[in-house]
Short mmCIF file of C-alpha atoms and ligand atoms in Angstrom, two decimals:
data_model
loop_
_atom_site.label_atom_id
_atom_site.label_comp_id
_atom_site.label_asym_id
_atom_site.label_seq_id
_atom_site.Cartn_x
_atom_site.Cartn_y
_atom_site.Cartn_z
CA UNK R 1 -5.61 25.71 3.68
CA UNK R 2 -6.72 29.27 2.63
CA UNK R 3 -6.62 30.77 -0.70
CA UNK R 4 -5.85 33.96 -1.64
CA UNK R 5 -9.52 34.98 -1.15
CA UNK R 6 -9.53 33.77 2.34
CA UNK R 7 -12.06 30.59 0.89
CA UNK R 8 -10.60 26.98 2.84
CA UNK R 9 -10.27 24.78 0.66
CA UNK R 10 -10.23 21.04 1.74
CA UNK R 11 -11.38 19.68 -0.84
CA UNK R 12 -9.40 17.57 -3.57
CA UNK R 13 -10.78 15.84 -6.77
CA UNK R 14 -8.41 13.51 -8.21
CA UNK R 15 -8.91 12.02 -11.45
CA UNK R 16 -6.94 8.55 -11.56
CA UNK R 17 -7.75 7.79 -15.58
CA UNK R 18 -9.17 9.83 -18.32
CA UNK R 19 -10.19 7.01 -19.92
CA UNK R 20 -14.02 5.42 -19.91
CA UNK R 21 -16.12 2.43 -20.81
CA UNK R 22 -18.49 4.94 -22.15
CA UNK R 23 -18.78 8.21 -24.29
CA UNK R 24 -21.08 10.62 -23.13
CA UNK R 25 -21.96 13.28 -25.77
CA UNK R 26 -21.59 16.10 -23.67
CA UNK R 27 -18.35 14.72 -22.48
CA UNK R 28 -15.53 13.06 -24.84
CA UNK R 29 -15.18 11.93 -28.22
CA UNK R 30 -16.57 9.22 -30.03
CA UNK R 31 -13.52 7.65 -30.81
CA UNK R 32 -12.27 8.12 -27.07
CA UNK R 33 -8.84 9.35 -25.91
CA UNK R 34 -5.14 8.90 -27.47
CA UNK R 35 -4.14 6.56 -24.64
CA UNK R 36 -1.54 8.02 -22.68
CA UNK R 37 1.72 6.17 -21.72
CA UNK R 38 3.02 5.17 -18.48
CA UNK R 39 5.30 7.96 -18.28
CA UNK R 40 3.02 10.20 -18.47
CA UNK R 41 0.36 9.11 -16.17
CA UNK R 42 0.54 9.24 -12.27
CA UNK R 43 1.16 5.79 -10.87
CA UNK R 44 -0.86 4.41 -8.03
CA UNK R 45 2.42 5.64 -5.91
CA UNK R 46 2.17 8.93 -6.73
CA UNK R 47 -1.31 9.45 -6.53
CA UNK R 48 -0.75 8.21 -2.94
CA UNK R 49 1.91 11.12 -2.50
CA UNK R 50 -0.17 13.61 -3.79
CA UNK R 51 -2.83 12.91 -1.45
CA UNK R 52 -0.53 12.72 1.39
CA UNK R 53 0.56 15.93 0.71
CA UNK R 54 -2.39 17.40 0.37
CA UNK R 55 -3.56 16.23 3.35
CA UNK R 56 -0.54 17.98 5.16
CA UNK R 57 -1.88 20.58 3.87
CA UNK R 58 -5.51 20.46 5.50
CA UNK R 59 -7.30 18.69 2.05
CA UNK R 60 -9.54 16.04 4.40
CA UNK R 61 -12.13 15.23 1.62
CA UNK R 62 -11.20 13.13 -1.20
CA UNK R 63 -12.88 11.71 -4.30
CA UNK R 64 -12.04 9.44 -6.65
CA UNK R 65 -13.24 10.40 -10.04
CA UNK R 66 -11.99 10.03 -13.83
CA UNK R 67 -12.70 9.53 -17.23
CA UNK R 68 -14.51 6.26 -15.16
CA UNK R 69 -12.56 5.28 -12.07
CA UNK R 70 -14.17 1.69 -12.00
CA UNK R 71 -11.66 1.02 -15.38
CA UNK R 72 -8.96 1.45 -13.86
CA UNK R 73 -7.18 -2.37 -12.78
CA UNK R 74 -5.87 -1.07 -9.41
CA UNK R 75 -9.15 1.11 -8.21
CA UNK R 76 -9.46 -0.93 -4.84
CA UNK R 77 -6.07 -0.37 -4.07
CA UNK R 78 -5.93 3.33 -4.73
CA UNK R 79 -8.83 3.68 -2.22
CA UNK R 80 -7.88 1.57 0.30
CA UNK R 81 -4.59 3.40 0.42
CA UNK R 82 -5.89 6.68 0.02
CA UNK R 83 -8.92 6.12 2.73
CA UNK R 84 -5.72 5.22 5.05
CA UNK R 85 -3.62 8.48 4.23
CA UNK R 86 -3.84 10.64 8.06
CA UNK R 87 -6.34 13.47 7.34
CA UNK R 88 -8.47 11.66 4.94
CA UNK R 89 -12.02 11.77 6.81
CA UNK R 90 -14.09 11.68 4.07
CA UNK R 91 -13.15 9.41 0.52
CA UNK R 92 -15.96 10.12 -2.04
CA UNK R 93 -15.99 8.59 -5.75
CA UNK R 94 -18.15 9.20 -8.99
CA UNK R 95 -18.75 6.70 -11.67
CA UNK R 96 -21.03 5.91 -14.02
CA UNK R 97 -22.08 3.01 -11.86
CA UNK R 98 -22.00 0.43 -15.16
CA UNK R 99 -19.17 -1.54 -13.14
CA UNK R 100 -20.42 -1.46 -9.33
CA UNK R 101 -22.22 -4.56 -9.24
CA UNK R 102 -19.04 -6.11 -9.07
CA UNK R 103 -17.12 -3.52 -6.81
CA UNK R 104 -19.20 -1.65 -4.56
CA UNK R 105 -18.87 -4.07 -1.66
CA UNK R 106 -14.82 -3.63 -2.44
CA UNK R 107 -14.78 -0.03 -2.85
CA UNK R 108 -16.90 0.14 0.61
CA UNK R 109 -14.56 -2.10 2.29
CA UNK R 110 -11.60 0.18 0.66
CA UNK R 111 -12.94 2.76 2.50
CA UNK R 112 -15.09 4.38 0.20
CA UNK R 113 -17.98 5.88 2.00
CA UNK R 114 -19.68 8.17 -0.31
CA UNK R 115 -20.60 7.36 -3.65
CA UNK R 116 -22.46 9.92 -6.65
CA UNK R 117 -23.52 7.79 -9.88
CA UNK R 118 -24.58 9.58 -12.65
CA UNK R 119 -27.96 8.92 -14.83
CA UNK R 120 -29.54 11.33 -16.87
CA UNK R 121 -32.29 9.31 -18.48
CA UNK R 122 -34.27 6.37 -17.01
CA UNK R 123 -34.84 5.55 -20.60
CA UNK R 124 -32.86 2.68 -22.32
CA UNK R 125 -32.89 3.96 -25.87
CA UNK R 126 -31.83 7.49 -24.71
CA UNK R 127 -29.32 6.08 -21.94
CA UNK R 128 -27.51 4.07 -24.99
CA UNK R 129 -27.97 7.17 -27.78
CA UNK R 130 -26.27 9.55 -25.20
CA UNK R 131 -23.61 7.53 -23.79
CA UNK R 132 -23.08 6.11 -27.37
CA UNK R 133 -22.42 2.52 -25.69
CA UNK R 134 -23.67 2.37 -22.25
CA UNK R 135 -27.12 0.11 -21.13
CA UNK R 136 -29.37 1.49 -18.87
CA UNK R 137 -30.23 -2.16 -16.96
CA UNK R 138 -26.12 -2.01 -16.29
CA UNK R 139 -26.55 1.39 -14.68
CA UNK R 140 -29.77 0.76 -12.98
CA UNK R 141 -28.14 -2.51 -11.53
CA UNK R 142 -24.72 -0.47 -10.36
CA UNK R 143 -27.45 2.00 -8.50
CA UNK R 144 -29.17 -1.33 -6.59
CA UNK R 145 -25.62 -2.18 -6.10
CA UNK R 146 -24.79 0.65 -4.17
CA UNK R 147 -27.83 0.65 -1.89
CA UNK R 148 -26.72 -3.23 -1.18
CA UNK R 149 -23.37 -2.00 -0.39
CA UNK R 150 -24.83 0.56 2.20
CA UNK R 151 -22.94 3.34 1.29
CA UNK R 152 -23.40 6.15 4.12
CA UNK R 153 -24.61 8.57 1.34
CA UNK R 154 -25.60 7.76 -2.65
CA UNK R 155 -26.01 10.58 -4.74
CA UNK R 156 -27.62 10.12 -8.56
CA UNK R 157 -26.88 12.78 -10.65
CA UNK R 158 -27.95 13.88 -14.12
CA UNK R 159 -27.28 16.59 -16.13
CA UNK R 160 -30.23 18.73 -17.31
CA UNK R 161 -30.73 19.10 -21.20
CA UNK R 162 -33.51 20.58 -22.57
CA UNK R 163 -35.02 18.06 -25.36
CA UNK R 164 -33.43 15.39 -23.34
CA UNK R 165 -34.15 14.57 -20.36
CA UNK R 166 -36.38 17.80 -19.00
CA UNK R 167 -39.35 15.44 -19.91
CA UNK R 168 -37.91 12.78 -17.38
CA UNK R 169 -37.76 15.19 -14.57
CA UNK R 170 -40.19 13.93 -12.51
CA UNK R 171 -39.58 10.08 -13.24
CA UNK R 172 -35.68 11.00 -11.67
CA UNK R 173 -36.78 13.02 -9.35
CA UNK R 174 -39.28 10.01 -8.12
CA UNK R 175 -36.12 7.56 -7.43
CA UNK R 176 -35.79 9.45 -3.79
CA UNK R 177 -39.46 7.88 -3.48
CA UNK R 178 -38.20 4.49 -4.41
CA UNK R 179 -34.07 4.44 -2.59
CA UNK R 180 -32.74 6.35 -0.26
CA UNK R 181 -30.54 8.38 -2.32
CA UNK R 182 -30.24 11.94 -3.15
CA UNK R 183 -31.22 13.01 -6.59
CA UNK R 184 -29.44 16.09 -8.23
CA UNK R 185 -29.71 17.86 -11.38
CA UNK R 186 -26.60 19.27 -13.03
CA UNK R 187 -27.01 22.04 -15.40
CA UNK R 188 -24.97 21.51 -18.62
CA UNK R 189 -21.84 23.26 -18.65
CA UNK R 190 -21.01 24.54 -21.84
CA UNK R 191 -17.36 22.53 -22.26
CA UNK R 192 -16.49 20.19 -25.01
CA UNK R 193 -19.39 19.51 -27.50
CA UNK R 194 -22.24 20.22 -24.85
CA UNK R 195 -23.10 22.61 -27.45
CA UNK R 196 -24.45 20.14 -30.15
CA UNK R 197 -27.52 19.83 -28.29
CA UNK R 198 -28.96 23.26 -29.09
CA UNK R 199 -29.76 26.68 -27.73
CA UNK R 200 -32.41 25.24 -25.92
CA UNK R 201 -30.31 22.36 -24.58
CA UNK R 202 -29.12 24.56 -21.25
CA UNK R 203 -31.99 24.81 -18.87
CA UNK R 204 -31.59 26.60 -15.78
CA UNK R 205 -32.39 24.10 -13.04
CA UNK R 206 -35.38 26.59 -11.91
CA UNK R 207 -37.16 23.76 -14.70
CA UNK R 208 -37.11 21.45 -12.05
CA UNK R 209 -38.86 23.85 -9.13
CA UNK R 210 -41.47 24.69 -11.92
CA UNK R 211 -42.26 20.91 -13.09
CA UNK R 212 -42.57 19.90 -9.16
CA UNK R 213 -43.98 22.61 -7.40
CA UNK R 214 -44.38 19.98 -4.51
CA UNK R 215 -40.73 19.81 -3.83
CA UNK R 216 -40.03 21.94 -0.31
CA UNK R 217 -36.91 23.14 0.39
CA UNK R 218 -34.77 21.66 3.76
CA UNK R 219 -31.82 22.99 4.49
CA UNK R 220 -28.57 22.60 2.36
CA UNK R 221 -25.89 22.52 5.00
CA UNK R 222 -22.30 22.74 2.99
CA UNK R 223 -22.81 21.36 -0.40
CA UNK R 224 -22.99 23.45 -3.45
CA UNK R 225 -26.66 21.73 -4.32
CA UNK R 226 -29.96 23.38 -3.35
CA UNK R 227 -32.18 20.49 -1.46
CA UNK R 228 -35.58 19.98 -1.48
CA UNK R 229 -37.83 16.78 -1.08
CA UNK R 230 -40.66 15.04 -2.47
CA UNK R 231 -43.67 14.45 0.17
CA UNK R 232 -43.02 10.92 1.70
CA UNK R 233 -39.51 10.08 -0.16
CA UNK R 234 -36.65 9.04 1.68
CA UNK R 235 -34.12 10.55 -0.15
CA UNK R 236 -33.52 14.50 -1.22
CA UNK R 237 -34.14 16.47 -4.78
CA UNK R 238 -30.54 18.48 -5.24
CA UNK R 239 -30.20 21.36 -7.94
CA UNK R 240 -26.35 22.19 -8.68
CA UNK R 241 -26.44 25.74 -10.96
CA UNK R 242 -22.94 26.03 -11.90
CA UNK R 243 -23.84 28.34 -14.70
CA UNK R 244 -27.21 30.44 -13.68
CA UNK R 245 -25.67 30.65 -9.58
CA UNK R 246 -22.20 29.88 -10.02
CA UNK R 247 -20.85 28.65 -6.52
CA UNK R 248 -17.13 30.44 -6.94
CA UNK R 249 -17.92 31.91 -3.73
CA UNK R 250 -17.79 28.71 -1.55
CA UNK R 251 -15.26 26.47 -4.28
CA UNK R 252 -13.12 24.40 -1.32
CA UNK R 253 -11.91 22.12 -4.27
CA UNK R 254 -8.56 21.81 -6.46
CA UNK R 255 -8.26 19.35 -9.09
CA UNK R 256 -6.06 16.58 -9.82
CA UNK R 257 -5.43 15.30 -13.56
CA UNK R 258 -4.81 11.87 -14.79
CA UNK R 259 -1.77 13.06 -16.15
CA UNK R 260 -0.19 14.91 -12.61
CA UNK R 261 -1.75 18.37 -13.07
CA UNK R 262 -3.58 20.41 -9.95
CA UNK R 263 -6.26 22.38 -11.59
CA UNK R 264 -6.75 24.96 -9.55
CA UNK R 265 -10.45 25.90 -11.18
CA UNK R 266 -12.44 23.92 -13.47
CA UNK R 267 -13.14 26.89 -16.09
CA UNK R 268 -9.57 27.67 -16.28
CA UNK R 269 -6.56 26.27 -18.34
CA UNK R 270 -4.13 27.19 -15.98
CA UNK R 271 -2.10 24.23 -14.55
CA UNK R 272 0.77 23.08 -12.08
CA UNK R 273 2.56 19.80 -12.77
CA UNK R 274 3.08 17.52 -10.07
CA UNK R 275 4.22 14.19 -12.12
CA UNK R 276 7.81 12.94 -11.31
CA UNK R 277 7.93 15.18 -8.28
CA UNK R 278 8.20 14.30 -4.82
CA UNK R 279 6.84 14.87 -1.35
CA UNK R 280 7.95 18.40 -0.25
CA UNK R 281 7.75 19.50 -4.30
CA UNK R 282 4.18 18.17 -4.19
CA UNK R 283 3.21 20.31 -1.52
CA UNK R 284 4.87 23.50 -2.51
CA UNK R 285 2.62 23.05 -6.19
CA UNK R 286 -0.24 22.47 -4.03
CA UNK R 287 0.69 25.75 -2.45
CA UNK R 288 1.22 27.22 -5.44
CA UNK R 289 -2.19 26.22 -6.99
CA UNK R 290 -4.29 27.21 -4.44
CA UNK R 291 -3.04 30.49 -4.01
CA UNK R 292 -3.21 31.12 -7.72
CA UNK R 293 -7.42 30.12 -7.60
CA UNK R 294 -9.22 33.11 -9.33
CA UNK R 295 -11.70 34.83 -7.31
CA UNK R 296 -14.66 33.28 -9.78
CA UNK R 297 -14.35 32.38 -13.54
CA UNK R 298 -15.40 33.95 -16.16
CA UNK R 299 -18.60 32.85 -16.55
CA UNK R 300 -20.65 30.22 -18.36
CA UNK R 301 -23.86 31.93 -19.24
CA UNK R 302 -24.79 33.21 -23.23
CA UNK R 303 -22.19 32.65 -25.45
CA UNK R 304 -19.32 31.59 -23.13
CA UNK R 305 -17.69 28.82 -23.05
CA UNK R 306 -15.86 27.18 -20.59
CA UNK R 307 -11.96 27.99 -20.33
CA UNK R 308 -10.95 24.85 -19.25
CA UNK R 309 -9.17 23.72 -22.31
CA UNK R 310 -9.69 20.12 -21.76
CA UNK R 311 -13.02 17.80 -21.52
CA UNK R 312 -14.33 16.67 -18.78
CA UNK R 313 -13.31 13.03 -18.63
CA UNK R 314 -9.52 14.52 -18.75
CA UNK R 315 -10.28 16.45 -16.16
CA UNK R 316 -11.54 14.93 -13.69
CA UNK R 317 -15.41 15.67 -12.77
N1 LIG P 401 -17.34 8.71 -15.32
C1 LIG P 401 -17.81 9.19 -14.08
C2 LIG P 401 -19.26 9.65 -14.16
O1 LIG P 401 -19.76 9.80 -15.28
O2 LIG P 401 -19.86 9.86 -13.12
C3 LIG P 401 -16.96 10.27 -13.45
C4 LIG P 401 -16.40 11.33 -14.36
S1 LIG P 401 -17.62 12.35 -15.17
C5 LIG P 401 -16.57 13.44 -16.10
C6 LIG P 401 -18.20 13.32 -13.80
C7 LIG P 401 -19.46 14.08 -14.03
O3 LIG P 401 -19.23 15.14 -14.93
C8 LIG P 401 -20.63 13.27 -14.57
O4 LIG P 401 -21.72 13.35 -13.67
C9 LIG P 401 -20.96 13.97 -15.85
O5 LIG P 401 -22.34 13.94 -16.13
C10 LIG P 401 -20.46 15.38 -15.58
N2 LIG P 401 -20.24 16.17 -16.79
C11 LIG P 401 -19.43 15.88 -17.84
N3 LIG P 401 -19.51 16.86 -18.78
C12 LIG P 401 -20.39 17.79 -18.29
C13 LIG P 401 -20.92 19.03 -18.79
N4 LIG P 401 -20.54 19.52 -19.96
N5 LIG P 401 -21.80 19.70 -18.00
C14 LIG P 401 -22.19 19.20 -16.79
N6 LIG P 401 -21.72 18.06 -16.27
C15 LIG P 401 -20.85 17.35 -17.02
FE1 LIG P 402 -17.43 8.61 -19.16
FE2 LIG P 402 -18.39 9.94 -17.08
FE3 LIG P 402 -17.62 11.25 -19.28
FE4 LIG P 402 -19.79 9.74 -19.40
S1 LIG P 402 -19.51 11.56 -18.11
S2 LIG P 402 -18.12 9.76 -20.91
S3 LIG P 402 -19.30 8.12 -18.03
S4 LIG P 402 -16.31 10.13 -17.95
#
């Protein structure tokens, strides 16, 4: 499906809860979410309509994302359903990987075949300060887990704040030496409180090139992250700039809420209800939002701020 920009965009992110067994600092509140009601989340049904009209449409990459997918009761379903909508060649999810030692054999017989877990600290007292409730050995055992599972690809990504984690780089970076997973570095977008860290808190992800000037680079084929590699690992060193080299350019994605929403772009507010709606209204939204993608967004560097006008775990990232 192309955009008014000519990009194709096949790419759909859908967020099936905003809520979370955890509360990242960077990403929602302590106190969590006001829990939504039925009514006004998507059921399992429509989420399945959705995707089947996007798919219609030419979307043939899914993933699964939230708030934390792996809360949600009905999570094997939704991707054994989804994996099975025509089109679908590719169902990708993103969790905190807390929950996968006692799902990821499920989710890859539901069809899952790509999985990213995020970790931004190998360290247990920062893991627990910065998701305010999380354990590390829980995370570290979802990531085993996965490789168990044999996923066809496992991604581990963290997000890059200086004081944080810049001191770990090379202890994450050294997990492609140990599994054979990718390891990417997110730099902090400035949405919700991701500000509380600091001025210093948003490095550019150059850090990472300059604390290991032994990474080479190999080629990045599609994906929005820069590869490199460690001599001797078996997995790759990814560097995702949304803010210093914003990828607008190549975006293929729209976004799905919790609560029926396309998002159109991440770093805007704009929004097109889908909830209630169905098949051929679905698809003329979908329409609707992808035409109305902006060329880029506004930026992220200095003293802007994201547009998005929700957090990230109601969004869907
Ligand atoms: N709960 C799942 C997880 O943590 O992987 C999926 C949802 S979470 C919102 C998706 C990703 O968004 C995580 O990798 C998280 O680190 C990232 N994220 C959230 N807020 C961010 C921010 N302000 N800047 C960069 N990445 C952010
Ligand atoms: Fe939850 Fe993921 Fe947000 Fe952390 S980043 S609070 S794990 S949704």
């Amino acid at each position: 499906m192309l955009d008014a920009c000519g990009r194709n965009i096949y790419y759909l992110r859908l967020s099936v809860t905003d809520l979370c067994n955890l509360r990242c600092r960077y990403c929602m509140p302590e106190e969590g979410v006001c829990k939504k009601t039925h009514d006004e989340l998507l059921t399992e049904d429509e989420m399945i309509m959705a995707v089947n009209a996007a798919a219609s449409l030419g979307i043939s990459k899914l993933r699964i994302t939230g708030g934390e997918p792996l809360v949600k009761k009905n999570i094997l379903s939704i991707c054994s359903r989804a994996a099975e909508v025509s089109g679908i060649n590719e169902l990708c999810l993103t969790t905190n990987g807390t929950l996968l030692p006692g799902l990821a054999s499920g989710l890859k017989n539901a069809g899952v075949s790509r999985i990213n877990i995020s970790l931004d600290t190998l360290d247990a007292e920062k893991y627990a300060y910065m998701t305010r409730r999380g354990s590390l050995s829980q995370a570290l055992a979802g990531i085993e887990s996965a490789v168990e599972a044999g996923f066809d690809s496992i991604k581990i990504n963290a997000v890059l704040i200086g004081g944080f984690n810049d001191g770990e780089i090379a202890e994450l970076a050294a997990l492609t030496m140990k599994y054979p997973v990718d390891m990417r570095f997110i730099e902090l977008m400035p949405m919700y409180e991701s500000g509380q860290f600091g001025k210093n808190a948003a490095l550019p992800a150059d850090e990472v090139l300059r604390r290991l000037p032994q990474l080479t680079p190999v080629s990045s084929g599609t994906g929005v992250a820069e590869l490199y590699r460690l001599p001797g690992s078996l997995g790759r060193v990814g560097l995702i700039r949304p803010v210093s080299r914003p990828f607008c350019d190549e975006c293929s994605r729209i976004r799905l809420t919790a609560d029926g929403r396309l998002k159109p772009c991440l770093h805007s507010a704009a929004e097109f209800p889908i909830k209630g709606l169905g098949l051929e209204e679905m698809k003329e939204q979908i329409r609707k939002a992808v035409m109305s993608k902006p060329a880029r967004h506004g930026g992220l560097d200095g003293e802007k701020r994201s547009g998005a006008g929700r957090s990230m775990n109601a969004i869907g990232g």
